[in-house]
Coordinates of C-alpha atoms and ligand atoms in Angstrom, one line a residue:
X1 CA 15.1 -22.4 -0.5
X2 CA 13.4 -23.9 -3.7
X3 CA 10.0 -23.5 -4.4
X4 CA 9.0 -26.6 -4.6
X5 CA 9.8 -27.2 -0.7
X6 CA 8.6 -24.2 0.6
X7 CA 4.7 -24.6 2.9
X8 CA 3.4 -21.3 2.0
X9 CA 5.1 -18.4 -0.3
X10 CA 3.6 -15.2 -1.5
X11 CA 4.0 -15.1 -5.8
X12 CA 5.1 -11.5 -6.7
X13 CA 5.1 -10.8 -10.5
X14 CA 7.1 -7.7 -11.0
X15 CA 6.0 -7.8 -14.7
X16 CA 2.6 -7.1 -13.0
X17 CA 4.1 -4.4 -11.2
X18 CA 5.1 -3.2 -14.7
X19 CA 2.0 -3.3 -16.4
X20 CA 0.3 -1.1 -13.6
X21 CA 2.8 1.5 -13.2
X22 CA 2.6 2.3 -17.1
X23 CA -1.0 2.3 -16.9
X24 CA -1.3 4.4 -14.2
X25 CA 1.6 6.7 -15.8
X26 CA -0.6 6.4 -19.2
X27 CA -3.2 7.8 -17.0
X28 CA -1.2 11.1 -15.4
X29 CA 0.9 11.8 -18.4
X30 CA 2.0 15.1 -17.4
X31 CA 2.8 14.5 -13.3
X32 CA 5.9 13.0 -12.1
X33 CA 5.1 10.1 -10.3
X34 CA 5.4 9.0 -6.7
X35 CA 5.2 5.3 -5.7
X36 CA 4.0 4.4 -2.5
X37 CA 5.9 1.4 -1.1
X38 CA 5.2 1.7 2.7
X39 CA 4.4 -1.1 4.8
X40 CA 6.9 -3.0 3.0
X41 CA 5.3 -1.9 -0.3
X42 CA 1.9 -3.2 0.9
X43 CA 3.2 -6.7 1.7
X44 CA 5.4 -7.0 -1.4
X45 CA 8.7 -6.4 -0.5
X46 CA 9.8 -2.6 -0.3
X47 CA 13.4 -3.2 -1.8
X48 CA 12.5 -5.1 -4.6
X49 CA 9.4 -3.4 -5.9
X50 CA 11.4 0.1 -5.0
X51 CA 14.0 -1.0 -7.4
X52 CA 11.7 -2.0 -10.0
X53 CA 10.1 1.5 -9.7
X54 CA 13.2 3.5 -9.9
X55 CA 13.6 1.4 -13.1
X56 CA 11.2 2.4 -14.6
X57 CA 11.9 5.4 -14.2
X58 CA 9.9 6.7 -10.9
X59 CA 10.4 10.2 -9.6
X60 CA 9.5 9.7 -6.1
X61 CA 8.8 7.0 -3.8
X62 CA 6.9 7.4 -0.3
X63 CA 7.6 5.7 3.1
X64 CA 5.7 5.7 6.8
X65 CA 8.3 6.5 8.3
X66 CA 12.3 7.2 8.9
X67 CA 12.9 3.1 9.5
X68 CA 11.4 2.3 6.2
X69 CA 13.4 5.1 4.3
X70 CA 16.8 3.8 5.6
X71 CA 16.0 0.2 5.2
X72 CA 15.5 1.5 0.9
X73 CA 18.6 3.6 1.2
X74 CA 21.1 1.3 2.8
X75 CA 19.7 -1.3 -0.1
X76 CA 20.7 1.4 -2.6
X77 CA 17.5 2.6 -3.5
X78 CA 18.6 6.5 -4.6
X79 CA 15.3 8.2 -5.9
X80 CA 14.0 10.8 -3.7
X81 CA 11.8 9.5 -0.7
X82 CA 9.4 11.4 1.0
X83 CA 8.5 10.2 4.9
X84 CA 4.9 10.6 4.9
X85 CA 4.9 10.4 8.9
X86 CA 5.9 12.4 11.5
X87 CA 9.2 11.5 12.2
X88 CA 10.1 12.8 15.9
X89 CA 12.4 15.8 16.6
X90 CA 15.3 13.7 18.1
X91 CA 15.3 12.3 14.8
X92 CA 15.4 15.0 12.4
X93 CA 19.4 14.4 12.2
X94 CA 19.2 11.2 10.6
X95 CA 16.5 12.5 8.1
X96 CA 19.3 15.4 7.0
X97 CA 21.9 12.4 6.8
X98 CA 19.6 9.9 4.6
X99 CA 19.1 12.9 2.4
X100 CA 15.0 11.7 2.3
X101 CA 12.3 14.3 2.3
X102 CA 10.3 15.3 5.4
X103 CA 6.4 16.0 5.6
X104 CA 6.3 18.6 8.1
X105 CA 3.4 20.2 9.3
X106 CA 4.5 21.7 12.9
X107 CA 6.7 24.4 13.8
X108 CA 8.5 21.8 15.9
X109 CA 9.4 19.3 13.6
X110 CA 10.4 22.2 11.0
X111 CA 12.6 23.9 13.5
X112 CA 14.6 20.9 14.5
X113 CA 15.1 20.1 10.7
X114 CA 16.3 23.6 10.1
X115 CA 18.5 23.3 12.8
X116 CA 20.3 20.1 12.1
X117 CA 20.4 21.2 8.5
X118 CA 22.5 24.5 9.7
X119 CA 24.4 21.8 12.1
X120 CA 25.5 20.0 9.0
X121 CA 26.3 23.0 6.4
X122 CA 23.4 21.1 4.5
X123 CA 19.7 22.0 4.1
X124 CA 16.7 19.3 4.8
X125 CA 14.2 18.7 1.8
X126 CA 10.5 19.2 3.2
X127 CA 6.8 18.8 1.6
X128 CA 4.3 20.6 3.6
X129 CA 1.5 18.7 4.4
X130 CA -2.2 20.5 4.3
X131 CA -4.9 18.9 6.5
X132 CA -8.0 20.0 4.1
X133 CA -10.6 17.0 5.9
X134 CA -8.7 14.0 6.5
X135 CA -8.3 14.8 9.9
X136 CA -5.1 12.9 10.3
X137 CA -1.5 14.5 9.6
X138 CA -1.8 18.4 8.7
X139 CA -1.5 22.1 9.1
X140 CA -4.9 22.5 10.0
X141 CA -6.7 25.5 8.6
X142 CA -9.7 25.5 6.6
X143 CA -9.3 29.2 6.3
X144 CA -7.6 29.3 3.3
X145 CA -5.5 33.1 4.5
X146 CA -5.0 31.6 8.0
X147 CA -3.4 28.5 6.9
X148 CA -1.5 30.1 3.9
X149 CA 0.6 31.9 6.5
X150 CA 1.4 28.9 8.5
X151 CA 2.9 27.2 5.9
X152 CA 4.7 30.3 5.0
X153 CA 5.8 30.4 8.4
X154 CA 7.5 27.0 8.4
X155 CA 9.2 27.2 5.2
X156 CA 10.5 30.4 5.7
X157 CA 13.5 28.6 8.4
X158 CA 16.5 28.5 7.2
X159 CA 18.2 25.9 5.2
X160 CA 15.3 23.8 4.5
X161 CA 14.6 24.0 1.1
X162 CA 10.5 23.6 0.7
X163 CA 9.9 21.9 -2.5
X164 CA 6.9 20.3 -1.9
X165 CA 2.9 20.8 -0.7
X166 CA 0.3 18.3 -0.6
X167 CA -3.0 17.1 0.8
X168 CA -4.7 13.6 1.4
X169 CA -8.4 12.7 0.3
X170 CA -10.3 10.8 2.9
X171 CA -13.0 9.7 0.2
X172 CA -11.6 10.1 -2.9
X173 CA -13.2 6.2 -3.6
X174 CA -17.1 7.0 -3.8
X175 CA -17.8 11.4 -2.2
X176 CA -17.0 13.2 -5.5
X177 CA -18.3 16.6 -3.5
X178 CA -16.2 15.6 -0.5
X179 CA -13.1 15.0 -2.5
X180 CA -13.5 18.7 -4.5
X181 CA -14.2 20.3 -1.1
X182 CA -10.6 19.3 0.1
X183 CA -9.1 20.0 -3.5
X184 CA -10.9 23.2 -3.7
X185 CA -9.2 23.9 -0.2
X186 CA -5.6 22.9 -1.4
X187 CA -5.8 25.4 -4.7
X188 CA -7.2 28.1 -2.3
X189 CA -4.1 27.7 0.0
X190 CA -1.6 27.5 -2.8
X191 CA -3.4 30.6 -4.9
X192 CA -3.3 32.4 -1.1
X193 CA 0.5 31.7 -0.5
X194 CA 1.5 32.6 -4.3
X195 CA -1.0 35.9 -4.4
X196 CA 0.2 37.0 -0.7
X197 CA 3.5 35.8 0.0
X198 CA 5.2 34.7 -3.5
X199 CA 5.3 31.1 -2.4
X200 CA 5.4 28.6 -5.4
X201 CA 6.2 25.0 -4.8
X202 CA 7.6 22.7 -7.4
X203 CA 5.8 19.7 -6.6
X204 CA 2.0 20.1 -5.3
X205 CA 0.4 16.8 -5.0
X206 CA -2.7 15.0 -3.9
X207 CA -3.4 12.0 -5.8
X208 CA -3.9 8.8 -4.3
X209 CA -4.9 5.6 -6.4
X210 CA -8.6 6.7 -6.3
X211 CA -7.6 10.2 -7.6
X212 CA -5.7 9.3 -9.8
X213 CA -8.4 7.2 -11.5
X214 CA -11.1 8.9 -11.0
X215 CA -10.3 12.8 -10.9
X216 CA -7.8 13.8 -13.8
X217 CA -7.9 17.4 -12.4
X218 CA -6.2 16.3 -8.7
X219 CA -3.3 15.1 -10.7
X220 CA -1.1 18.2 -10.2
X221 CA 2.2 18.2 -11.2
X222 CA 2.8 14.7 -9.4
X223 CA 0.5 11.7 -8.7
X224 CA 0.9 9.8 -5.7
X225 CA -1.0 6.0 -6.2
X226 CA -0.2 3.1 -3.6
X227 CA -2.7 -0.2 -3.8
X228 CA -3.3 0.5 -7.7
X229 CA 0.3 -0.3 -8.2
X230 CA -0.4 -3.6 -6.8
X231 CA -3.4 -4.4 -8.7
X232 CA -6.0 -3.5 -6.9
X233 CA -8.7 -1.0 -6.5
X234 CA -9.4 1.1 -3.6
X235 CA -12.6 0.3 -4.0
X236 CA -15.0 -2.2 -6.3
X237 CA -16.9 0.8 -7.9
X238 CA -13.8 3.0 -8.9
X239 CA -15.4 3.7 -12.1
X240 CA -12.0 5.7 -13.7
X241 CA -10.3 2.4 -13.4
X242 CA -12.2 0.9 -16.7
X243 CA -10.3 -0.1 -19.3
X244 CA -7.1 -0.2 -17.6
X245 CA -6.8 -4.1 -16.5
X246 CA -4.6 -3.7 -13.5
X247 CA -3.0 -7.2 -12.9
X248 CA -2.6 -8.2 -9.2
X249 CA 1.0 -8.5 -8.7
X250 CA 0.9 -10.7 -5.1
X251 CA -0.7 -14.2 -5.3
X252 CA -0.5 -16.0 -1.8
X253 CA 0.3 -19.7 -2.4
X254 CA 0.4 -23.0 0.2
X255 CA 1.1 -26.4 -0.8
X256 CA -1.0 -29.2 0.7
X257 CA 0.9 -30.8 3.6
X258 CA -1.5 -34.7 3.9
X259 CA -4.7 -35.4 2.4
X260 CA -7.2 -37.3 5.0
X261 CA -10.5 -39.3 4.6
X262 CA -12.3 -38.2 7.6
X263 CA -15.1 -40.3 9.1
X264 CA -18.9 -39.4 9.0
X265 CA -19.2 -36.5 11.8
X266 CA -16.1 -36.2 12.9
X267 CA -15.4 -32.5 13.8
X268 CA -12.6 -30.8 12.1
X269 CA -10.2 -28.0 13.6
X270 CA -10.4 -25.8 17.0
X271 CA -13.5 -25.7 19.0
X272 CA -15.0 -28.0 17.0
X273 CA -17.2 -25.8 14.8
X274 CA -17.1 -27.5 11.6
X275 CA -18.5 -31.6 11.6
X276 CA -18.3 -33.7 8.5
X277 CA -22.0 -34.9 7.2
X278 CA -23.0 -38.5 8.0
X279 CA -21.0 -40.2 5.0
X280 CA -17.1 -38.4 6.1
X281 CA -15.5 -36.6 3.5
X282 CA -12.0 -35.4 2.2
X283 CA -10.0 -33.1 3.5
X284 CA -6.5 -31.4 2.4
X285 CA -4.9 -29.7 5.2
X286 CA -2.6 -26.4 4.3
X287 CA -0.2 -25.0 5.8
X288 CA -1.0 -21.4 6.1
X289 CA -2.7 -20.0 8.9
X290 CA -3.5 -16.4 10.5
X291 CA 0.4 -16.1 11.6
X292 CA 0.8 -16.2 8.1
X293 CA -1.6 -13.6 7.2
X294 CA -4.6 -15.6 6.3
X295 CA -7.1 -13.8 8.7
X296 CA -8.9 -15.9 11.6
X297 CA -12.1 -14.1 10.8
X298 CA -12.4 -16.6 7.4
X299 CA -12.8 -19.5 9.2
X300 CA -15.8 -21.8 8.0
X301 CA -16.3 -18.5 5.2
X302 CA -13.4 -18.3 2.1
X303 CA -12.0 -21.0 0.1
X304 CA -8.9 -21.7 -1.7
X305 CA -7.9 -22.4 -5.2
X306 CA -7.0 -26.2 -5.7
X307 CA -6.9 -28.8 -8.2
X308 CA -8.7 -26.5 -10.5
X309 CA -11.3 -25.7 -8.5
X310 CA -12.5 -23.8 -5.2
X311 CA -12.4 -25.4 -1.7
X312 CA -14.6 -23.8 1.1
X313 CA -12.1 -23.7 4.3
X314 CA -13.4 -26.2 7.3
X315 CA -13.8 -25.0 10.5
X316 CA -11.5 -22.5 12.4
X317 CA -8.2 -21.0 10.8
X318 CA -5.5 -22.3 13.4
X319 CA -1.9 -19.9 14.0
X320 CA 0.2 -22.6 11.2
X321 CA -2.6 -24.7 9.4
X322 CA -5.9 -25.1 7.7
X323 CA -8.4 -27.1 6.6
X324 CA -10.3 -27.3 3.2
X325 CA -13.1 -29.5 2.2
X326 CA -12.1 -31.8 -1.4
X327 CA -14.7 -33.4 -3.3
X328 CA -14.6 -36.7 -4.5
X329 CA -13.3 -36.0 -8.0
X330 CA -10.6 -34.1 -7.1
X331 CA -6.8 -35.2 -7.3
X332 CA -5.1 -33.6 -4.9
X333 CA -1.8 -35.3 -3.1
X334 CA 0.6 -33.5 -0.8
X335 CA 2.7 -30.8 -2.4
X336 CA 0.1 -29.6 -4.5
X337 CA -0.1 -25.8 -4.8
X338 CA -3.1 -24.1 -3.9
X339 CA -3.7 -19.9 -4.3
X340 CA -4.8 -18.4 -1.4
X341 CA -5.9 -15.3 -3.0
X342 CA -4.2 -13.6 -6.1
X343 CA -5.0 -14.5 -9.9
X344 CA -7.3 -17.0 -9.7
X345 CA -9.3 -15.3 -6.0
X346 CA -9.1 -11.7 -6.1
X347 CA -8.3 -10.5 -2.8
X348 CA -11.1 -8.6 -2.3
X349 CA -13.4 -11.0 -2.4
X350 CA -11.8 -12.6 0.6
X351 CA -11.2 -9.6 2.1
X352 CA -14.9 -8.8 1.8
X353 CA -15.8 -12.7 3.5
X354 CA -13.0 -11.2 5.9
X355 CA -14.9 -7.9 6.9
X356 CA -12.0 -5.8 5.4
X357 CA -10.2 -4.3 2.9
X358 CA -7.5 -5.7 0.1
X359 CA -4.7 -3.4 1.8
X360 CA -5.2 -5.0 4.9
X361 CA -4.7 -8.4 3.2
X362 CA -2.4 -7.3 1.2
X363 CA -0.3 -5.8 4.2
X364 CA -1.0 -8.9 6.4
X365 CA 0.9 -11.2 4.7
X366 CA 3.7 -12.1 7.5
X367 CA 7.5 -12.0 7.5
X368 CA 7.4 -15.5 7.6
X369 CA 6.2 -16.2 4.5
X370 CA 9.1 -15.5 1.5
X371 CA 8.4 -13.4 -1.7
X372 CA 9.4 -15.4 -4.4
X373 CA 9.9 -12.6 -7.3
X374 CA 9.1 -13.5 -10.9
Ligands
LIG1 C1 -1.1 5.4 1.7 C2 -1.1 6.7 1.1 C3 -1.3 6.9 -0.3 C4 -1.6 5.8 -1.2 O1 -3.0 5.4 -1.1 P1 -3.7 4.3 -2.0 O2 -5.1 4.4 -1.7 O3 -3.0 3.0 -1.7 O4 -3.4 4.8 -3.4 C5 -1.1 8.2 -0.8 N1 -0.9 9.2 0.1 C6 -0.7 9.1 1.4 C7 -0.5 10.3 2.2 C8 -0.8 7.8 1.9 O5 -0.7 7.7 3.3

């Protein structure tokens, strides 16, 4: 379809993409580096933005789950990819056959790896994952001994070839003392299962976006940043990010579908909660609404970029459409482009009018709506 008849597109400037990846690399220079593209790469296509990574020259991308890997394999995608979720024991076959790279952090899922490795004359790559506060995914042990031998334990099976350990920050955004309690944890583990047992892993990582900015000494020997790629911050006072101009690389676009003059208090959209003042007014209707992504919760709060200028939505956000409010300058005629959120709207302002987060956004952004890459 060509862009200039299509209702509602998302932008996605891989050159963006670009620009962020070397200045997060600029910022890790001596870690490999893992690209999170799960969720469909946070709304911005997995295969595409995968690609681009293994370009430029990525060591490691990371997925949710087995669906996602095999969707980035059968596409041709051939870095290493590490399944950050549990993937269930039925399934562990199909991990062995992609040739991705397990977390495992249960005897369960480790055995049935280790067992369709043997099944296949093949061994299944794993990274152990350490719960060290998250409370999520984990071997859980805060005793550094106790949980040292557990991971020993699973990595000891054979044919599974262990080449990995990490940990995930819960905080790593604004609770410095949280964030080197879990690190301090990790190292204890690792120094525990290399003093005790002889256990070294090639690749220990822990490093999300807000690690990587902010705490040079979680960079390990491989960093592991998701919603910086993309442009964004994990959070509006990441001070490690100054200086580095991250460029969002999604911009959410809709082009105006009629232009009305509305009549002095007429109401405008569902349930009425919006009425024009006394003298009527403009109005451009869109058509973007929350099935697209663009969340309910902004109705009569965020506005849009159009004609050069911002226009305060009107009323409730229906499923397909939306209203905005136009002034009496502006020129605006159906087919006109207006930014939902991107370069011009950063998405966490409206995320913040939204009572969320830019990843949520970011990730909301539906199948419906096509990527157009630039
Ligand atoms: C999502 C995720 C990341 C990336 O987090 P960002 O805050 O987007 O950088 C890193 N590690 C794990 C385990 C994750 O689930």
């Amino acid at each position: 379809m060509k862009l200039e008849t299509m209702r509602t597109w998302a932008e996605i400037r891989l050159d963006h993409l670009e620009h962020n990846y070397r200045a997060l690399r600029a910022c890790a220079p001596n870690s490999r580096f893992l690209g999170v593209v799960k969720a469909n790469a946070y709304g911005h296509g997995a295969v595409p933005v995968a690609r681009k990574l293994e370009q430029l020259g990525a060591e490691y991308l990371a997925v949710a789950c087995l669906n996602e890997a095999m969707e980035l394999r059968q596409a041709g995608v051939r870095a290493p990819i590490l399944i950050l979720g549990a993937t269930p024991e039925p399934l562990a076959g199909m991990v062995v056959d992609g040739g991705f790279t397990q977390t495992v952090f249960t005897p369960g899922l480790a055995q049935a790896l280790s067992q369709a490795a043997l099944e296949r004359g093949r061994r299944a790559r794993v990274h152990v994952k350490v719960d060290t506060g998250m409370s999520r995914l984990g071997l859980l042990d805060h005793d550094p001994r106790q949980a040292a031998q557990a991971v020993q334990a699973l990595c000891a099976l054979p044919n599974l070839e262990a080449e990995g350990i990490f940990t995930h920050f819960a905080a790593a955004d604004g609770d410095e003392g949280y964030t080197m309690l879990q690190f301090t944890r990790f190292l204890d583990t690792l120094d525990e299962l290399e003093r005790r047992w002889g256990r070294k892993f090639e690749i220990r990582h822990c490093a999300n976006s807000a690690a990587v900015l902010n705490y040079p000494c979680t960079h390990l020997d491989m960093v592991r940043p998701g919603v910086a790629l993309y442009g964004h911050l994990p959070d509006q006072g990441c001070g490690g990010a100054e200086g580095l101009e991250l460029r969002a690389v999604m911009s959410l676009k809709s082009r105006v579908a009629a232009v009305r003059q509305l009549p002095g208090d007429t109401p405008v959209s569902y349930g009425c909660t919006h009425k024009m003042g006394p003298q009527g007014g403009r109005v451009a209707v869109l058509p973007i609404g929350y099935a697209d992504g663009l969340h309910r919760a902004l109705s009569g709060k965020g506005s849009v970029w159009l004609a050069g200028a911002r226009r305060p939505i009107l009323g409730r956000v229906c499923m397909d459409m939306c209203m905005v409010l136009l002034d009496e300058q502006a020129q605006v005629a159906p087919g006109d482009e207006a930014e939902i959120f991107g370069e011009r709207l950063p998405a966490e302002e409206l995320a913040q009018l939204a009572g969320t987060i830019q990843y949520e956004l970011l990730c909301a952004v539906s199948p419906r709506v096509p990527r157009v890459y630039r």
